[in-house]
Coordinates of C-alpha atoms in Angstrom, one line a residue:
X22 CA 14.5 -20.5 -22.6
X23 CA 15.9 -21.0 -19.1
X24 CA 14.1 -23.1 -16.5
X25 CA 13.6 -20.1 -14.2
X26 CA 11.7 -18.2 -17.0
X27 CA 9.6 -21.3 -17.7
X28 CA 8.6 -21.5 -14.0
X29 CA 7.5 -17.8 -14.1
X30 CA 5.5 -18.4 -17.2
X31 CA 3.8 -21.4 -15.6
X32 CA 2.8 -19.3 -12.6
X33 CA 1.7 -16.1 -14.3
X34 CA 0.4 -17.1 -17.8
X35 CA -3.4 -16.6 -18.0
X36 CA -5.4 -17.7 -21.0
X37 CA -8.1 -15.3 -21.8
X38 CA -11.3 -16.6 -23.4
X39 CA -14.3 -14.8 -24.9
X40 CA -17.9 -15.8 -25.3
X41 CA -20.8 -14.0 -26.8
X42 CA -24.0 -13.1 -25.1
X43 CA -27.1 -10.9 -25.7
X44 CA -25.2 -8.0 -24.2
X45 CA -22.1 -8.5 -26.2
X46 CA -18.6 -10.1 -26.0
X47 CA -17.7 -11.3 -22.5
X48 CA -14.2 -11.8 -21.1
X49 CA -13.0 -14.6 -18.8
X50 CA -9.8 -16.0 -17.5
X51 CA -9.0 -19.7 -17.6
X52 CA -6.7 -20.2 -14.6
X53 CA -4.4 -22.9 -13.4
X54 CA -5.6 -23.3 -9.8
X55 CA -2.1 -24.1 -8.6
X56 CA -0.9 -20.8 -9.9
X57 CA -3.0 -19.0 -7.4
X58 CA -0.7 -19.8 -4.5
X59 CA 2.7 -18.3 -3.6
X60 CA 5.8 -20.4 -3.6
X61 CA 8.2 -20.9 -0.7
X62 CA 11.1 -19.4 -2.6
X63 CA 11.6 -15.9 -3.7
X64 CA 11.6 -15.0 -7.4
X65 CA 12.8 -11.7 -8.8
X66 CA 11.1 -9.1 -11.1
X67 CA 9.9 -10.2 -14.5
X68 CA 12.2 -7.8 -16.5
X69 CA 15.5 -8.0 -14.6
X70 CA 17.5 -5.9 -17.0
X71 CA 15.1 -3.0 -17.0
X72 CA 15.0 -3.0 -13.2
X73 CA 18.7 -2.9 -13.0
X74 CA 19.0 0.1 -15.3
X75 CA 16.7 2.4 -13.3
X76 CA 18.4 4.6 -10.7
X77 CA 16.8 5.4 -7.3
X78 CA 14.7 2.2 -7.4
X79 CA 14.0 0.3 -4.2
X80 CA 13.0 -3.3 -4.2
X81 CA 9.6 -3.9 -2.6
X82 CA 8.9 -7.2 -0.9
X83 CA 5.9 -8.5 1.0
X84 CA 7.0 -8.6 4.6
X85 CA 5.1 -11.9 5.2
X86 CA 6.6 -13.7 2.2
X87 CA 9.9 -15.6 1.4
X88 CA 11.5 -12.5 -0.1
X89 CA 11.4 -10.6 3.2
X90 CA 14.5 -10.3 5.3
X91 CA 12.4 -9.3 8.3
X92 CA 11.0 -12.4 10.2
X93 CA 7.6 -12.1 11.6
X94 CA 7.6 -12.0 15.4
X95 CA 4.2 -13.6 15.3
X96 CA 3.0 -14.9 12.0
X97 CA -0.4 -13.4 11.2
X98 CA -3.1 -15.5 9.8
X99 CA -5.0 -14.1 6.8
X100 CA -8.0 -13.6 9.1
X101 CA -5.8 -11.4 11.4
X102 CA -4.5 -9.5 8.4
X103 CA -8.0 -8.6 7.3
X104 CA -8.9 -7.7 10.9
X105 CA -6.0 -5.2 11.0
X106 CA -7.1 -4.0 7.6
X107 CA -10.5 -3.3 8.9
X108 CA -9.0 -1.3 11.8
X109 CA -7.1 0.9 9.3
X110 CA -10.3 1.5 7.2
X111 CA -12.3 2.5 10.2
X112 CA -9.6 4.9 11.3
X113 CA -9.4 6.4 7.8
X114 CA -13.2 6.8 7.9
X115 CA -13.1 8.6 11.3
X116 CA -10.3 10.8 10.2
X117 CA -11.9 11.9 6.9
X118 CA -15.4 12.4 8.3
X119 CA -14.5 14.8 11.0
X120 CA -12.4 18.0 11.2
X121 CA -9.5 17.3 13.6
X122 CA -6.6 19.4 14.7
X123 CA -3.1 18.6 16.1
X124 CA -2.7 19.0 19.9
X125 CA 0.5 20.5 21.0
X126 CA 2.4 19.6 24.0
X127 CA 5.6 20.7 25.7
X128 CA 7.8 19.5 28.5
X129 CA 10.6 16.9 28.9
X130 CA 10.2 13.7 26.8
X131 CA 11.1 11.6 29.8
X132 CA 8.2 12.9 32.0
X133 CA 5.3 13.6 29.6
X134 CA 3.6 11.8 26.9
X135 CA 3.5 13.5 23.5
X136 CA -0.1 14.0 22.2
X137 CA 0.2 12.2 19.0
X138 CA -1.3 13.0 15.6
X139 CA -3.9 10.6 14.3
X140 CA -1.9 8.7 11.7
X141 CA -4.8 6.6 10.5
X142 CA -4.2 3.0 11.2
X143 CA -0.9 1.3 10.8
X144 CA -2.8 -1.8 9.6
X145 CA -0.8 -4.7 8.2
X146 CA 2.2 -2.9 6.8
X147 CA 2.5 -5.4 3.9
X148 CA 5.2 -3.9 1.8
X149 CA 8.7 -3.0 2.9
X150 CA 11.8 -1.3 1.4
X151 CA 15.4 -0.8 2.6
X152 CA 17.0 2.6 2.8
X153 CA 20.1 4.0 4.4
X154 CA 20.2 6.7 7.2
X155 CA 23.1 8.5 8.6
X156 CA 26.9 9.0 7.9
X157 CA 28.1 6.3 7.5
X158 CA 24.9 5.0 6.2
X159 CA 23.0 2.3 8.2
X160 CA 20.5 0.1 6.3
X161 CA 17.0 0.1 7.8
X162 CA 13.9 -1.7 6.7
X163 CA 10.8 0.4 6.5
X164 CA 7.1 0.0 5.6
X165 CA 6.2 2.4 2.9
X166 CA 2.8 4.1 3.1
X167 CA 1.0 6.6 0.9
X168 CA -1.4 7.4 3.8
X169 CA 1.3 8.6 6.2
X170 CA 3.2 11.9 6.3
X171 CA 6.0 11.5 8.8
X172 CA 8.9 9.1 8.2
X173 CA 10.2 7.6 11.4
X174 CA 12.7 5.1 12.7
X175 CA 13.5 3.7 16.1
X176 CA 16.5 5.5 17.7
X177 CA 18.9 4.9 20.5
X178 CA 19.0 5.5 23.4
X179 CA 15.3 4.4 23.5
X180 CA 14.5 6.7 26.4
X181 CA 11.1 5.0 27.0
X182 CA 10.7 1.8 24.9
X183 CA 11.9 0.3 21.6
X184 CA 10.6 -3.0 20.3
X185 CA 12.9 -5.7 18.9
X186 CA 13.7 -5.1 15.3
X187 CA 15.7 -7.1 12.7
X188 CA 18.2 -4.3 11.8
X189 CA 20.4 -2.7 14.5
X190 CA 18.5 0.2 16.0
X191 CA 19.7 3.5 14.6
X192 CA 22.2 5.3 16.9
X193 CA 22.3 9.1 16.1
X194 CA 25.5 9.5 18.1
X195 CA 27.3 7.4 15.4
X196 CA 26.2 9.6 12.6
X197 CA 28.3 12.7 11.7
X198 CA 25.4 14.3 9.9
X199 CA 22.7 13.9 12.5
X200 CA 21.0 16.9 14.1
X201 CA 17.8 17.6 16.0
X202 CA 15.3 19.9 14.3
X203 CA 15.2 23.2 16.1
X204 CA 12.2 24.1 18.1
X205 CA 12.2 27.6 16.5
X206 CA 12.2 26.2 12.9
X207 CA 9.4 26.5 10.4
X208 CA 9.5 22.7 10.0
X209 CA 8.8 22.2 13.7
X210 CA 5.9 24.6 13.6
X211 CA 4.5 22.8 10.5
X212 CA 4.6 19.4 12.2
X213 CA 3.1 21.0 15.3
X214 CA 3.9 18.7 18.3
X215 CA 5.8 21.1 20.5
X216 CA 9.2 20.9 22.0
X217 CA 11.4 19.4 24.7
X218 CA 14.0 22.1 25.6
X219 CA 15.3 23.3 22.2
X220 CA 14.5 20.1 20.3
X221 CA 11.3 19.5 18.2
X222 CA 9.0 16.6 19.0
X223 CA 6.9 14.3 16.9
X224 CA 4.2 11.7 17.7
X225 CA 2.0 9.4 15.7
X226 CA -0.8 7.3 17.1
X227 CA -2.5 4.9 14.7
X228 CA -6.1 3.7 14.8
X229 CA -5.2 0.1 15.7
X230 CA -3.4 1.2 18.9
X231 CA 0.1 1.4 17.5
X232 CA 2.1 4.5 18.4
X233 CA 5.5 6.1 18.1
X234 CA 6.9 9.4 19.5
X235 CA 10.3 11.0 20.1
X236 CA 12.4 13.8 18.6
X237 CA 12.1 15.3 15.2
X238 CA 15.5 15.2 13.6
X239 CA 17.4 15.4 10.3
X240 CA 20.2 13.3 8.7
X241 CA 21.3 12.0 5.3
X242 CA 18.9 9.6 3.7
X243 CA 20.5 7.2 1.1
X244 CA 18.5 5.7 -1.8
X245 CA 21.4 4.2 -3.7
X246 CA 22.9 5.9 -5.5
X247 CA 21.2 9.1 -4.3
X248 CA 22.2 10.8 -1.0
X249 CA 19.6 13.2 0.3
X250 CA 21.0 15.6 2.9
X251 CA 19.1 17.1 5.8
X252 CA 16.1 14.8 5.5
X253 CA 13.7 15.2 8.4
X254 CA 12.3 12.2 10.2
X255 CA 11.0 11.1 13.6
X256 CA 13.6 9.6 15.9
X257 CA 11.5 7.2 17.9
X258 CA 12.1 7.0 21.7
X259 CA 8.8 5.4 22.7
X260 CA 7.3 2.8 20.3
X261 CA 4.6 0.2 20.7
X262 CA 5.3 -3.5 20.2
X263 CA 2.8 -3.8 17.3
X264 CA 5.1 -3.0 14.4
X265 CA 6.8 -6.4 14.1
X266 CA 10.5 -6.3 13.4
X267 CA 10.6 -3.5 10.9
X268 CA 12.7 -0.4 11.7
X269 CA 10.1 2.2 11.0
X270 CA 8.0 3.8 8.2
X271 CA 8.5 5.8 5.0
X272 CA 5.7 8.4 4.7
X273 CA 4.7 9.1 1.1
X274 CA 1.6 11.2 1.5
X275 CA 1.3 14.6 -0.2
X276 CA 1.7 16.4 3.2
X277 CA 4.4 19.1 3.6
X278 CA 6.7 17.0 5.8
X279 CA 6.4 13.7 3.8
X280 CA 9.3 12.2 1.8
X281 CA 7.5 13.3 -1.4
X282 CA 7.5 16.9 -0.4
X283 CA 10.9 17.0 1.2
X284 CA 12.6 15.6 -1.9
X285 CA 10.7 17.8 -4.4
X286 CA 13.8 19.4 -5.8
X287 CA 15.3 16.0 -6.5
X288 CA 12.4 14.0 -7.6
X289 CA 9.8 16.7 -8.5
X290 CA 7.2 15.0 -6.3
X291 CA 6.8 12.1 -8.7
X292 CA 7.0 8.5 -7.6
X293 CA 5.8 5.1 -8.7
X294 CA 5.6 1.6 -7.4
X295 CA 4.6 -1.9 -8.6
X296 CA 3.3 -4.4 -6.0
X297 CA 4.0 -8.1 -6.9
X298 CA 1.2 -10.5 -7.7
X299 CA 2.4 -13.0 -5.2
X300 CA 4.2 -12.7 -1.8
X301 CA 7.0 -14.9 -3.3
X302 CA 7.8 -12.2 -5.9
X303 CA 9.3 -8.7 -5.7
X304 CA 8.2 -5.3 -6.9
X305 CA 9.7 -1.8 -6.9
X306 CA 9.4 1.7 -5.6
X307 CA 10.8 4.4 -7.9
X308 CA 11.3 8.2 -7.8
X309 CA 11.6 11.0 -10.3
X310 CA 11.6 11.1 -14.1
X311 CA 12.2 7.4 -14.6
X312 CA 8.7 6.6 -13.2
X313 CA 7.0 7.0 -16.5
X314 CA 6.2 3.8 -18.5
X315 CA 4.6 3.2 -21.9
X316 CA 0.8 2.6 -22.0
X317 CA 0.1 4.6 -18.9
X318 CA -3.5 5.7 -18.4
X319 CA -3.7 8.8 -16.2
X320 CA -6.6 9.9 -14.0
X321 CA -7.0 13.2 -12.2
X322 CA -6.5 13.9 -8.5
X323 CA -9.5 16.0 -7.5
X324 CA -8.5 19.5 -6.7
X325 CA -10.3 19.4 -3.3
X326 CA -8.0 16.6 -2.1
X327 CA -6.5 17.1 1.3
X328 CA -3.5 15.5 2.9
X329 CA -2.6 12.9 4.1
X330 CA -4.4 11.0 1.3
X331 CA -4.4 10.9 -2.5
X332 CA -8.0 11.1 -3.8
X333 CA -9.1 9.4 -6.9
X334 CA -12.5 9.4 -8.7
X335 CA -14.0 6.0 -9.6
X336 CA -16.7 6.1 -12.2
X337 CA -17.6 2.5 -12.9
X338 CA -17.0 -1.3 -12.7
X339 CA -17.2 -4.1 -15.2
X340 CA -17.5 -7.9 -14.8
X341 CA -16.7 -10.1 -17.8
X342 CA -16.1 -6.9 -19.7
X343 CA -19.7 -5.8 -19.2
X344 CA -20.4 -2.5 -17.5
X345 CA -22.5 -2.7 -14.3
X346 CA -25.6 -0.5 -13.8
X347 CA -24.3 1.8 -11.1
X348 CA -25.3 5.5 -11.0
X349 CA -22.5 7.9 -11.0
X350 CA -23.7 9.5 -7.7
X351 CA -23.0 6.2 -5.9
X352 CA -19.3 7.0 -6.3
X353 CA -19.3 10.8 -6.2
X354 CA -21.3 10.9 -2.9
X355 CA -18.7 8.8 -1.1
X356 CA -15.5 9.9 -2.8
X357 CA -12.4 7.6 -2.8
X358 CA -8.7 7.5 -2.0
X359 CA -6.0 5.2 -3.3
X360 CA -3.9 3.7 -0.5
X361 CA -0.9 1.5 -0.4
X362 CA -1.6 0.4 3.1
X363 CA -5.2 -0.8 2.8
X364 CA -5.4 -4.4 1.6
X365 CA -8.9 -4.8 0.3
X366 CA -10.7 -2.2 -1.8
X367 CA -13.8 -0.8 -0.1
X368 CA -16.7 0.2 -2.3
X369 CA -20.0 2.1 -1.6
X370 CA -22.6 -0.5 -0.6
X371 CA -24.6 -0.2 -3.9
X372 CA -21.5 -0.6 -6.0
X373 CA -20.3 -3.6 -4.1
X374 CA -23.7 -5.3 -4.3
X375 CA -23.8 -4.8 -8.1
X376 CA -20.2 -6.3 -8.4
X377 CA -21.0 -9.2 -6.1
X378 CA -24.2 -10.1 -7.9
X379 CA -22.6 -10.0 -11.4
X380 CA -19.6 -12.0 -10.3
X381 CA -21.7 -14.7 -8.6
X382 CA -23.8 -15.1 -11.7
X383 CA -20.7 -16.1 -13.7
X384 CA -19.5 -18.5 -11.0
X385 CA -22.5 -20.7 -10.4
X386 CA -20.7 -23.8 -11.6
X387 CA -18.4 -23.7 -8.5
X388 CA -19.3 -24.6 -4.9
X389 CA -19.4 -21.6 -2.6
X390 CA -17.2 -21.7 0.5
X391 CA -17.7 -20.3 3.9
X392 CA -17.5 -16.5 4.0
X393 CA -14.9 -14.5 6.0
X394 CA -16.1 -11.8 8.3
X395 CA -15.1 -9.3 5.6
X396 CA -15.2 -11.2 2.4
X397 CA -18.6 -12.8 1.6
X398 CA -18.1 -14.2 -1.9
X399 CA -15.9 -17.3 -1.6
X400 CA -15.4 -20.5 -3.6
X401 CA -14.0 -24.0 -3.0
X402 CA -11.7 -25.0 -5.9
X403 CA -10.7 -28.3 -4.4
X404 CA -10.3 -31.0 -7.1
X405 CA -10.1 -28.5 -10.0
X406 CA -7.0 -28.1 -12.1
X407 CA -8.4 -25.1 -14.0
X408 CA -11.2 -22.7 -13.3
X409 CA -12.9 -20.1 -15.5
X410 CA -13.5 -16.7 -13.9
X411 CA -14.9 -13.5 -15.2
X412 CA -12.6 -10.5 -15.7
X413 CA -13.1 -7.6 -13.4
X414 CA -12.4 -4.0 -14.5
X415 CA -12.4 -0.6 -12.8
X416 CA -12.9 2.8 -14.4
X417 CA -11.7 6.2 -13.2
X418 CA -12.2 9.8 -14.3
X419 CA -10.6 10.7 -17.6
X420 CA -11.7 7.5 -19.3
X421 CA -9.2 5.4 -17.5
X422 CA -10.2 1.7 -17.7
X423 CA -8.1 -1.0 -15.9
X424 CA -8.5 -4.8 -16.4
X425 CA -7.4 -6.2 -13.1
X426 CA -4.7 -8.9 -12.9
X427 CA -5.9 -12.2 -11.5
X428 CA -4.1 -11.4 -8.3
X429 CA -6.3 -8.3 -8.0
X430 CA -9.5 -10.3 -8.2
X431 CA -9.1 -13.0 -5.6
X432 CA -7.9 -13.2 -2.0
X433 CA -6.7 -16.7 -1.3
X434 CA -7.0 -18.3 2.2
X435 CA -6.4 -21.7 0.6
X436 CA -7.7 -23.6 -2.4
X437 CA -10.9 -24.5 -0.5
X438 CA -11.6 -20.8 0.3
X439 CA -10.8 -18.3 -2.6
X440 CA -12.7 -15.0 -2.1
X441 CA -13.6 -12.1 -4.2
X442 CA -11.2 -9.4 -3.0
X443 CA -13.6 -6.5 -2.6
X444 CA -15.8 -5.4 0.3
X445 CA -18.6 -3.0 0.8
X446 CA -18.7 0.0 3.2
X447 CA -21.5 0.0 5.7
X448 CA -22.6 3.5 5.0
X449 CA -22.9 4.9 1.5
X450 CA -21.3 8.1 2.7
X451 CA -18.2 6.4 3.9
X452 CA -15.1 7.1 1.8
X453 CA -14.2 4.4 -0.7
X454 CA -10.6 3.1 -0.7
X455 CA -8.8 1.6 -3.6
X456 CA -6.6 -1.0 -1.9
X457 CA -3.3 -2.6 -2.6
X458 CA -4.7 -6.0 -3.8
X459 CA -6.3 -4.4 -6.8
X460 CA -3.1 -2.4 -7.5
X461 CA -0.9 -5.5 -7.9
X462 CA 1.3 -5.8 -11.1
X463 CA 0.5 -2.2 -12.2
X464 CA 3.0 0.6 -12.3
X465 CA 1.1 3.1 -10.2
X466 CA 2.6 6.6 -10.8
X467 CA 1.8 9.6 -8.6
X468 CA 2.5 12.8 -10.4
X469 CA 1.7 15.3 -7.8
X470 CA 2.6 18.6 -9.6
X471 CA 0.3 17.7 -12.5
X472 CA -2.4 16.3 -10.3
X473 CA -2.4 12.9 -11.9
X474 CA -2.2 9.2 -10.9
X475 CA -1.4 6.8 -13.7
X476 CA -1.6 3.0 -14.2
X477 CA 0.5 0.8 -16.5
X478 CA -0.3 -2.9 -16.5
X479 CA 2.1 -5.9 -16.3
X480 CA 4.9 -3.9 -14.8
X481 CA 6.1 -6.5 -12.3

């Protein structure tokens, strides 16, 4: 066995123990404390050969980790990441609790500000992929987001403002296949932001103050080896400084102008991703028929779901493999979405209180640490080589039961402050959000035509 594989085993191997109680068999993880932290070097996927064999697969990296090729202009603290995460959540709550329309505008881009669509909150933008745009293809690094519909990149000549990015800014004049979307087209009507002369406009304003606007255009999008012609995207001419050094965003919502809908003939509106357990590891984003994996448990997307989000129905929670006493209406009254851009899962208040109480009961042997403004159940593991923690499970409609990876249970500030990675909403009517921490290491497949979302464990 090679030394690299041994290192991976040392990091990820978790010994599961069981104990009996009056309520039945309980499940715990015995964890090497040092395995909780990311390393300073990048490690590849667990199953390298399988990853190489799949076409149309993009490598996912955490933009804040050592695998990222995009340096952070200003390194965010974990507290700042959670603050941005809360801004995203509050924006989603505003957007989903009120009926809002798109305001149209017209006039020259150089003299008027586009009235932008509420794009939720950009938030942290944890996970990035690289794609090619144009002919010849130019590689650009994009955040991917299941809660955004419009794909966009910064474009020359940056009529108002472009922020500094790692990749060269895309220059449409150097692409032989670039064209503006016509103002008279159905696609321009669908996106609904008006025109400048004969060219269609787009605009996105996010809840955390980020914004982008410019022309709506089309060009060849390359996901090696696939070349997708006439792909429509926003060509940003005015972009806020809050996006870091990424080149733009890949929108994977179910909306009509998202990547998922535009490529339906090629990929049948099916995609999947696996988010790595640690920021020093890599995951993947995959499209089409190769997304299916063995041992996939599928839940149903409620029929009343509306873009730009994917709705999902949570039905229960377990701690140490024991179901919590939470009435079904706690989840059904609030509803829930699954979101790649939200970090921490938000639960209805009663559900979170039940989870917190049960988890704390199994952790009384450890000293509690100071709470974060968002996370209130934290522990100090200083001086421990191993700790024993209860398993945490989530249940969804259609008898789907997931035993979370260790990386989906804890959010680590440092060894002296390791926190339960869940938070409660303030209002029981606020929409629940299944965040990306809890999705780590699962192959999460979105099968839009069949109205299903599936989970397969230990995929990356």
